Structures are given as structure tokens and as C-alpha cells.
XYZ file of C-alpha atoms in Angstrom:
389
model
C 21.701 -25.521 13.141
C 24.063 -23.138 11.407
C 26.110 -20.901 13.676
C 25.099 -17.494 12.394
C 27.840 -15.686 14.261
C 30.499 -17.667 12.413
C 29.685 -16.086 9.058
C 31.339 -12.795 9.854
C 28.848 -11.247 7.426
C 25.241 -10.139 7.529
C 23.479 -7.837 9.983
C 22.896 -10.792 12.300
C 26.582 -11.695 12.617
C 28.535 -10.523 15.661
C 30.202 -7.689 13.794
C 26.806 -6.177 12.929
C 24.876 -7.184 16.021
C 24.578 -3.628 17.325
C 22.672 -2.460 14.255
C 19.816 -4.932 14.277
C 19.940 -7.671 16.894
C 17.682 -6.201 19.553
C 14.740 -7.269 21.658
C 12.826 -4.159 20.546
C 11.713 -4.895 16.968
C 9.604 -1.773 16.500
C 10.443 0.009 13.209
C 11.941 3.027 15.007
C 14.415 0.760 16.813
C 15.855 -0.793 13.631
C 18.602 0.699 11.499
C 17.598 -0.567 8.053
C 20.707 1.001 6.552
C 22.676 -2.076 7.592
C 20.414 -4.211 5.407
C 21.175 -2.016 2.363
C 24.924 -1.653 2.890
C 26.611 -2.093 -0.548
C 29.904 -3.232 0.972
C 28.162 -5.844 3.083
C 26.125 -6.992 0.100
C 29.305 -7.350 -1.967
C 30.889 -9.394 0.799
C 27.889 -11.724 0.908
C 27.897 -12.117 -2.878
C 31.557 -13.128 -2.753
C 30.864 -15.604 0.040
C 28.012 -17.135 -1.933
C 30.253 -17.600 -4.963
C 32.931 -19.217 -2.793
C 30.520 -21.613 -1.099
C 28.655 -22.606 -4.270
C 31.727 -23.037 -6.470
C 30.807 -25.189 -9.444
C 27.855 -26.883 -7.723
C 24.336 -26.849 -9.118
C 21.786 -25.499 -6.624
C 18.102 -24.758 -7.073
C 16.748 -22.370 -4.450
C 13.105 -21.351 -4.482
C 11.775 -18.100 -3.084
C 8.251 -18.762 -1.887
C 7.048 -15.201 -1.348
C 6.007 -12.944 -4.212
C 7.556 -9.955 -2.443
C 10.876 -11.815 -2.428
C 10.478 -12.394 -6.156
C 10.011 -8.661 -6.677
C 13.012 -7.818 -4.476
C 15.246 -10.338 -6.240
C 14.265 -8.819 -9.579
C 14.660 -5.236 -8.354
C 18.199 -5.834 -7.086
C 19.247 -7.933 -10.081
C 20.321 -10.887 -7.961
C 19.599 -13.557 -10.567
C 22.177 -12.054 -12.902
C 24.979 -11.974 -10.323
C 24.619 -15.415 -8.782
C 27.182 -18.148 -9.617
C 26.284 -19.954 -12.863
C 25.132 -23.072 -11.054
C 22.875 -21.314 -8.545
C 19.335 -20.913 -9.812
C 16.729 -18.774 -8.042
C 13.312 -20.202 -8.865
C 10.017 -18.463 -8.217
C 7.381 -20.436 -6.332
C 3.690 -20.267 -5.408
C 4.062 -17.112 -3.337
C 1.433 -14.951 -5.014
C -2.056 -15.670 -3.600
C -3.804 -14.096 -6.567
C -1.736 -16.203 -8.959
C -2.432 -19.542 -7.280
C -6.194 -18.937 -7.153
C -7.710 -21.529 -9.443
C -9.720 -20.520 -12.499
C -12.771 -22.237 -11.005
C -12.672 -19.909 -7.992
C -12.232 -16.843 -10.209
C -15.179 -17.963 -12.338
C -17.204 -18.381 -9.130
C -16.395 -14.809 -8.071
C -17.363 -13.525 -11.517
C -20.667 -15.421 -11.328
C -21.388 -13.741 -7.981
C -20.654 -10.349 -9.551
C -23.435 -10.906 -12.073
C -26.131 -11.214 -9.396
C -28.619 -8.371 -9.040
C -28.341 -6.420 -5.807
C -24.822 -7.686 -5.095
C -21.707 -5.587 -4.569
C -18.346 -7.300 -4.999
C -15.728 -5.673 -2.762
C -12.179 -6.633 -3.631
C -8.576 -5.570 -3.447
C -7.357 -4.038 -6.681
C -5.043 -6.857 -7.715
C -8.019 -9.169 -8.342
C -9.721 -6.851 -10.812
C -7.851 -7.832 -13.983
C -7.200 -11.501 -13.210
C -8.692 -13.452 -16.103
C -11.146 -16.252 -15.468
C -12.283 -18.601 -18.190
C -13.949 -15.910 -20.305
C -14.132 -12.745 -18.209
C -12.726 -10.784 -15.270
C -14.026 -8.542 -12.510
C -12.850 -5.520 -14.488
C -14.917 -6.681 -17.453
C -17.942 -7.202 -15.222
C -17.572 -3.699 -13.805
C -17.363 -2.323 -17.337
C -20.552 -4.238 -18.154
C -22.377 -2.369 -15.408
C -22.137 -4.731 -12.461
C -21.248 -3.334 -9.040
C -17.605 -4.165 -8.368
C -15.702 -1.884 -5.993
C -12.073 -1.729 -4.909
C -11.542 -1.522 -1.146
C -8.340 -1.088 0.810
C -9.374 -3.059 3.887
C -11.966 -5.774 4.526
C -13.422 -3.447 7.146
C -14.227 -1.062 4.281
C -16.494 -3.804 2.953
C -18.196 -4.141 6.352
C -18.863 -0.393 6.445
C -20.140 -0.589 2.880
C -22.637 -3.243 3.946
C -23.701 -1.228 6.981
C -24.254 1.891 4.884
C -26.189 0.015 2.188
C -28.650 -2.344 3.921
C -30.475 -2.958 0.642
C -27.417 -4.489 -1.009
C -25.544 -7.739 -0.402
C -21.836 -6.995 -0.060
C -19.470 -9.874 -0.819
C -15.816 -9.441 0.063
C -13.357 -11.456 -2.039
C -11.059 -13.179 0.460
C -7.865 -14.232 -1.300
C -4.622 -14.599 0.608
C -2.258 -16.658 2.714
C -1.729 -16.801 6.473
C -0.758 -13.123 6.592
C -4.168 -11.775 5.602
C -6.454 -14.494 6.949
C -6.490 -13.135 10.539
C -7.820 -9.793 9.287
C -10.622 -11.581 7.430
C -11.446 -13.588 10.536
C -11.564 -10.366 12.554
C -13.807 -8.812 9.896
C -16.298 -11.671 10.084
C -16.353 -11.400 13.871
C -16.922 -7.650 13.538
C -19.791 -8.203 11.091
C -21.327 -10.686 13.532
C -21.025 -8.176 16.383
C -22.763 -5.549 14.251
C -25.545 -7.986 13.362
C -25.074 -7.474 9.631
C -27.253 -9.698 7.481
C -25.989 -8.378 4.149
C -22.253 -9.074 4.438
C -20.398 -12.217 3.399
C -16.976 -13.433 2.318
C -16.043 -15.508 -0.708
C -13.175 -17.388 0.920
C -10.362 -18.600 -1.315
C -7.727 -18.505 1.426
C -4.819 -20.899 1.328
C -2.026 -22.073 3.613
C 1.599 -22.138 2.529
C 3.069 -25.380 3.981
C 0.932 -27.810 1.904
C 2.145 -26.101 -1.279
C 5.759 -26.479 -0.149
C 5.133 -30.140 0.536
C 3.724 -30.628 -2.965
C 6.744 -28.930 -4.549
C 9.242 -30.801 -2.376
C 7.553 -34.050 -3.410
C 7.289 -33.170 -7.113
C 9.527 -35.462 -9.209
C 9.752 -32.805 -11.928
C 11.370 -30.224 -9.665
C 14.524 -30.482 -7.551
C 14.669 -27.906 -4.793
C 17.824 -27.696 -2.676
C 16.519 -24.990 -0.353
C 13.572 -22.694 0.262
C 13.731 -18.948 0.903
C 10.727 -18.933 3.223
C 8.200 -16.084 3.402
C 8.777 -13.347 5.970
C 5.235 -11.979 6.172
C 3.558 -15.375 6.454
C 6.034 -16.468 9.121
C 5.101 -13.575 11.395
C 1.834 -15.479 11.870
C 2.892 -19.115 11.545
C 6.292 -19.069 13.227
C 8.850 -21.722 12.233
C 7.240 -25.007 13.301
C 5.065 -25.534 10.176
C 8.221 -25.754 8.022
C 9.962 -28.491 10.031
C 8.640 -31.222 7.762
C 10.917 -29.941 4.984
C 13.921 -31.083 7.000
C 12.362 -34.119 8.676
C 10.759 -35.634 5.578
C 12.712 -34.217 2.623
C 16.075 -33.093 4.064
C 15.561 -29.682 2.446
C 16.719 -26.583 4.370
C 14.720 -23.387 4.645
C 15.473 -19.838 5.743
C 12.864 -17.270 6.753
C 14.097 -13.853 5.706
C 13.143 -10.238 5.073
C 13.063 -8.226 1.889
C 16.111 -5.967 1.921
C 19.193 -6.829 -0.189
C 21.266 -8.130 2.705
C 18.305 -10.126 4.039
C 17.982 -12.024 0.790
C 21.710 -12.493 0.218
C 22.179 -13.795 3.745
C 19.408 -16.343 3.239
C 21.029 -17.522 0.007
C 24.367 -17.903 1.777
C 22.790 -19.847 4.632
C 21.030 -22.209 2.230
C 24.185 -22.716 0.171
C 26.175 -23.523 3.309
C 23.581 -25.990 4.546
C 23.386 -27.652 1.138
C 27.170 -27.969 0.982
C 27.439 -29.294 4.532
C 24.532 -31.693 4.214
C 23.005 -30.408 7.472
C 19.558 -29.023 6.614
C 17.724 -26.884 9.156
C 15.020 -24.233 9.342
C 16.723 -20.922 10.094
C 15.277 -17.536 11.011
C 17.177 -14.694 9.341
C 14.339 -12.241 9.967
C 14.417 -12.002 13.737
C 13.486 -8.327 13.682
C 10.062 -9.345 12.332
C 9.573 -13.036 13.088
C 9.846 -15.080 16.249
C 9.828 -18.872 16.404
C 6.302 -19.044 17.821
C 4.728 -16.630 15.351
C 1.517 -14.949 16.459
C -0.649 -17.375 18.475
C -3.361 -14.739 19.042
C -3.836 -14.292 15.288
C -3.854 -18.057 14.738
C -6.460 -18.534 17.456
C -8.716 -15.983 15.758
C -8.376 -17.814 12.450
C -9.159 -21.159 14.128
C -12.272 -19.625 15.660
C -13.720 -18.595 12.298
C -12.172 -21.012 9.771
C -11.523 -24.725 9.418
C -9.170 -26.471 7.031
C -10.454 -27.867 3.752
C -9.068 -29.201 0.504
C -8.287 -26.462 -1.991
C -7.351 -26.294 -5.649
C -4.183 -24.391 -6.544
C -3.222 -23.212 -9.985
C -0.341 -25.424 -11.104
C -0.482 -27.732 -8.094
C -3.970 -29.193 -8.328
C -6.092 -30.072 -5.315
C -4.036 -30.187 -2.108
C -5.520 -31.778 1.016
C -6.133 -29.465 3.988
C -4.534 -26.513 2.205
C -7.510 -24.163 2.216
C -9.678 -22.446 4.808
C -13.457 -22.671 4.826
C -15.756 -20.643 7.053
C -17.054 -22.704 9.968
C -20.731 -23.663 10.276
C -21.121 -21.253 13.181
C -20.488 -18.365 10.768
C -22.160 -19.895 7.699
C -24.336 -16.786 7.296
C -21.167 -14.948 6.261
C -20.105 -17.599 3.726
C -20.870 -16.420 0.185
C -20.319 -19.928 -1.184
C -23.258 -21.175 0.885
C -25.484 -18.108 0.722
C -25.591 -17.650 -3.040
C -26.397 -20.441 -5.454
C -24.888 -19.413 -8.789
C -24.244 -21.175 -12.050
C -20.506 -21.220 -12.782
C -19.421 -21.444 -16.381
C -17.354 -24.437 -17.538
C -13.759 -23.794 -16.553
C -11.264 -23.177 -19.334
C -7.555 -22.513 -19.029
C -5.985 -19.804 -21.163
C -4.389 -21.390 -24.203
C -0.614 -21.319 -24.125
C -0.429 -19.842 -20.597
C 2.089 -21.665 -18.397
C 1.472 -19.835 -15.127
C 0.934 -23.176 -13.423
C 4.394 -24.419 -14.395
C 5.943 -21.121 -13.285
C 4.264 -21.342 -9.888
C 5.708 -24.767 -9.133
C 9.183 -23.815 -10.300
C 9.186 -26.091 -13.350
C 10.016 -23.210 -15.723
C 11.086 -19.579 -15.532
C 8.540 -17.026 -16.782
C 10.702 -16.313 -19.819
C 10.218 -19.938 -20.946
C 6.505 -19.379 -21.458
C 5.869 -18.794 -25.181
C 3.435 -15.979 -24.377
C 5.771 -14.044 -22.076
C 6.459 -10.503 -23.294
C 4.653 -11.172 -26.556
C 0.958 -11.959 -26.263
C 1.155 -11.627 -22.468
C 2.282 -8.300 -20.988
C 1.205 -6.259 -17.944
C -0.950 -4.131 -20.245
C -2.571 -7.202 -21.826
C -2.164 -10.097 -19.366
C -3.140 -13.617 -20.359
C -2.411 -15.211 -16.988
C -2.522 -14.037 -13.366
C 1.273 -14.189 -12.921
C 1.486 -11.148 -15.212
C -1.367 -9.314 -13.443
C -0.521 -9.302 -9.760
C 2.038 -6.964 -8.238
C 3.549 -10.098 -6.666
C 3.400 -12.227 -9.800
C 6.579 -13.866 -11.069
C 5.921 -12.951 -14.690
C 5.247 -9.316 -13.766
C 8.543 -9.209 -11.832
C 10.533 -10.749 -14.678
C 8.934 -8.385 -17.194
C 9.456 -5.291 -15.065
C 13.053 -5.996 -14.097
C 14.031 -8.139 -17.103
C 15.190 -10.736 -14.557
């Protein structure tokens, strides 16, 4: 494992330990100014350049929020020429397969059904339509800000079937599990979830094992890791000798993770490091995981760009089948079609940068998106377009 104190840089080094290294990780106890210190950021940038030298390194940020932060701070443009920051499958909306989107749209067309969804799913294109288009056509599609809003909607409208669109990674799945348990406690017969939840590690395995991509290190997701902890990433080192660093979203967080990965790649000693100790502990959140295990079980799932990955999805257990929209509603799903020319799938597995897609910034823009990577607030194409990364 890398000796973090030996860097002499970063809020977690000994010279900055007083600012952030504390047992109390409540927001009021953390001085975030240290993570935005321009002088410290400059020092880290210089260290990265020194460590990388003329080497070629491909580092992938897995989380869509990291992609947005990297674009916002312009980090791609100031890295050494040989260090490439690749965007990965870190946007849950983006990796949702067209077949699942078409299934959600088919549910929206049912009489007496309300689709409750977060706003970022509204404009995601399926094969021939979207939830926004269905709403415009007169179907009942509503934006909610919490899955519990959907439960209350069902309770207040007993004559309607409310279906919540469950799309997300390990961060959001516990809240959906809690929502289903709450609906069961209330005895609701008109609430269900269309589960398209996915788990991050199987996607990392697929990318690490992809002969078309060469990843020298993963910037691992901070939010997801608050639930999972570090153990699910160990296979990257044990099976592929690829290092990973869990980190936060401030400039110094990201730069420190890049430095750690560059040092491990140079030294040939891969490890899984935690550079986000103010938010993540090694064990994660076992209470949240237990709640998920109570309601969900693993299943195969199809990812945009990665295909069907074994045991990468979460299906609602038989005990709670009455809350499973896939089982409750028999709908005809249109034949799945991919958008012509869209290369979101290749972007999500790090095979190309968004700017290499022929539609990027031309036919496909945030105002007129062709693929989901340009729709979602965490989408790689949206980040590149917004920040010209």
C-alpha cells in the first residue's frame, strides 16, 4: 500500500492532517477549503507531471460526478501529454439499456398508470420515443424528487397504479429498498418499482478484461463506496494488477487520486487506496447493504456498451413480487433499435472520447440529444460539451 504521508502533498498528508484527517466526518467538522487550495492543487499537478514523465497512462474515472468535476476544473487539458483521463460507465441513466427504456415507455402507455421518475430519465431516448414524449402525448408521467414521493402519490391516489422508475447504482438502491419496505408497511396495493438497478464492480471487471481498452488505474466512485466499502474492488488488484483509488469530488481530491494511481503504476505495486476518508470507510455501510439484500437479489443485467453482465443487476425478491412492475404488468415492448450513429456505448467503456463520436456537438447536443450520454447531468458527452473538455 502506498504511504500517503510520504507524498508531502494533499489534505491527507501529514502537513495537512489538521484540516481534514479527523474521526468526526460530519460536514461541519471538515474544512473543505483545503480541498480547493490553488497552491496545493498546483503542487499536485507538478508532482503528477514529474511522476508520469513521458509514460503513457490511461486512467478511468468511473463516477459521472467525477467526470463533471474533471471537466469543470479543466484537468484533462493540464495533464501530461501521455496521461489520458477516460470516462467510464459511471452514469446510471446512460448505461440503462434501450430495452429497459422501451419497457418503461410501454408501461407509461397503460391506462390508469402513473410513471414517477427522477427528472434525468425524462428525455432519455428509447428506440422511438421517450418519457417526455409520452407525457406530451397525454400519458401520466410525473417527476418526483424522492421515491417516497411516489409512495405518497400512490397512497393519495388509490385508483391509480403508481410505478416508480428505479435506475441507479449502489448509492440509491438502499433508498429504493427502504421505499418498498415502507410501501409494504402501509399495505399499498397500487405501488410498484420498475427496477433497472445495477452494481458497479461487474462493469469494472468487464472493462478491465476488455482487449480493446487498456486501463492502468481506476478513479473509483466516492458515493458508491460509502455503501460498498473497499472490498468489492480488490479483484482489480488480485486478478488484473490494476490499482484503484476511491476519492471525493473537489479539485485536490481528484488530483491526489491521479497522483496515487500514477505512483502505483510507476512502482508496479497496485493497491486499492481510500483518498476519501472523510466520506468513506473500508467497511462501507453494512446496514444499507443488509436492507438491499432483504429486498433485492442479484440477476444478470444488460448494460449499454457492455452487453449482458452476469450478476450485475438487482431484481426484486419473490417475497416482494407485488411491488415488481416487471411482474405485475404484462406489456408489449417494441423491437429495440439503437440510435444510428450514436456511440454512447463506446464512450461508456472508455473505447473513445465523446468528441470522437461523429454526432457529438452536431446532430447531438444537450438541446437535441441523440444518446443518453448527452442527456444526463452525469453523462460524459454532456460534460465534454458543457466544459469543452
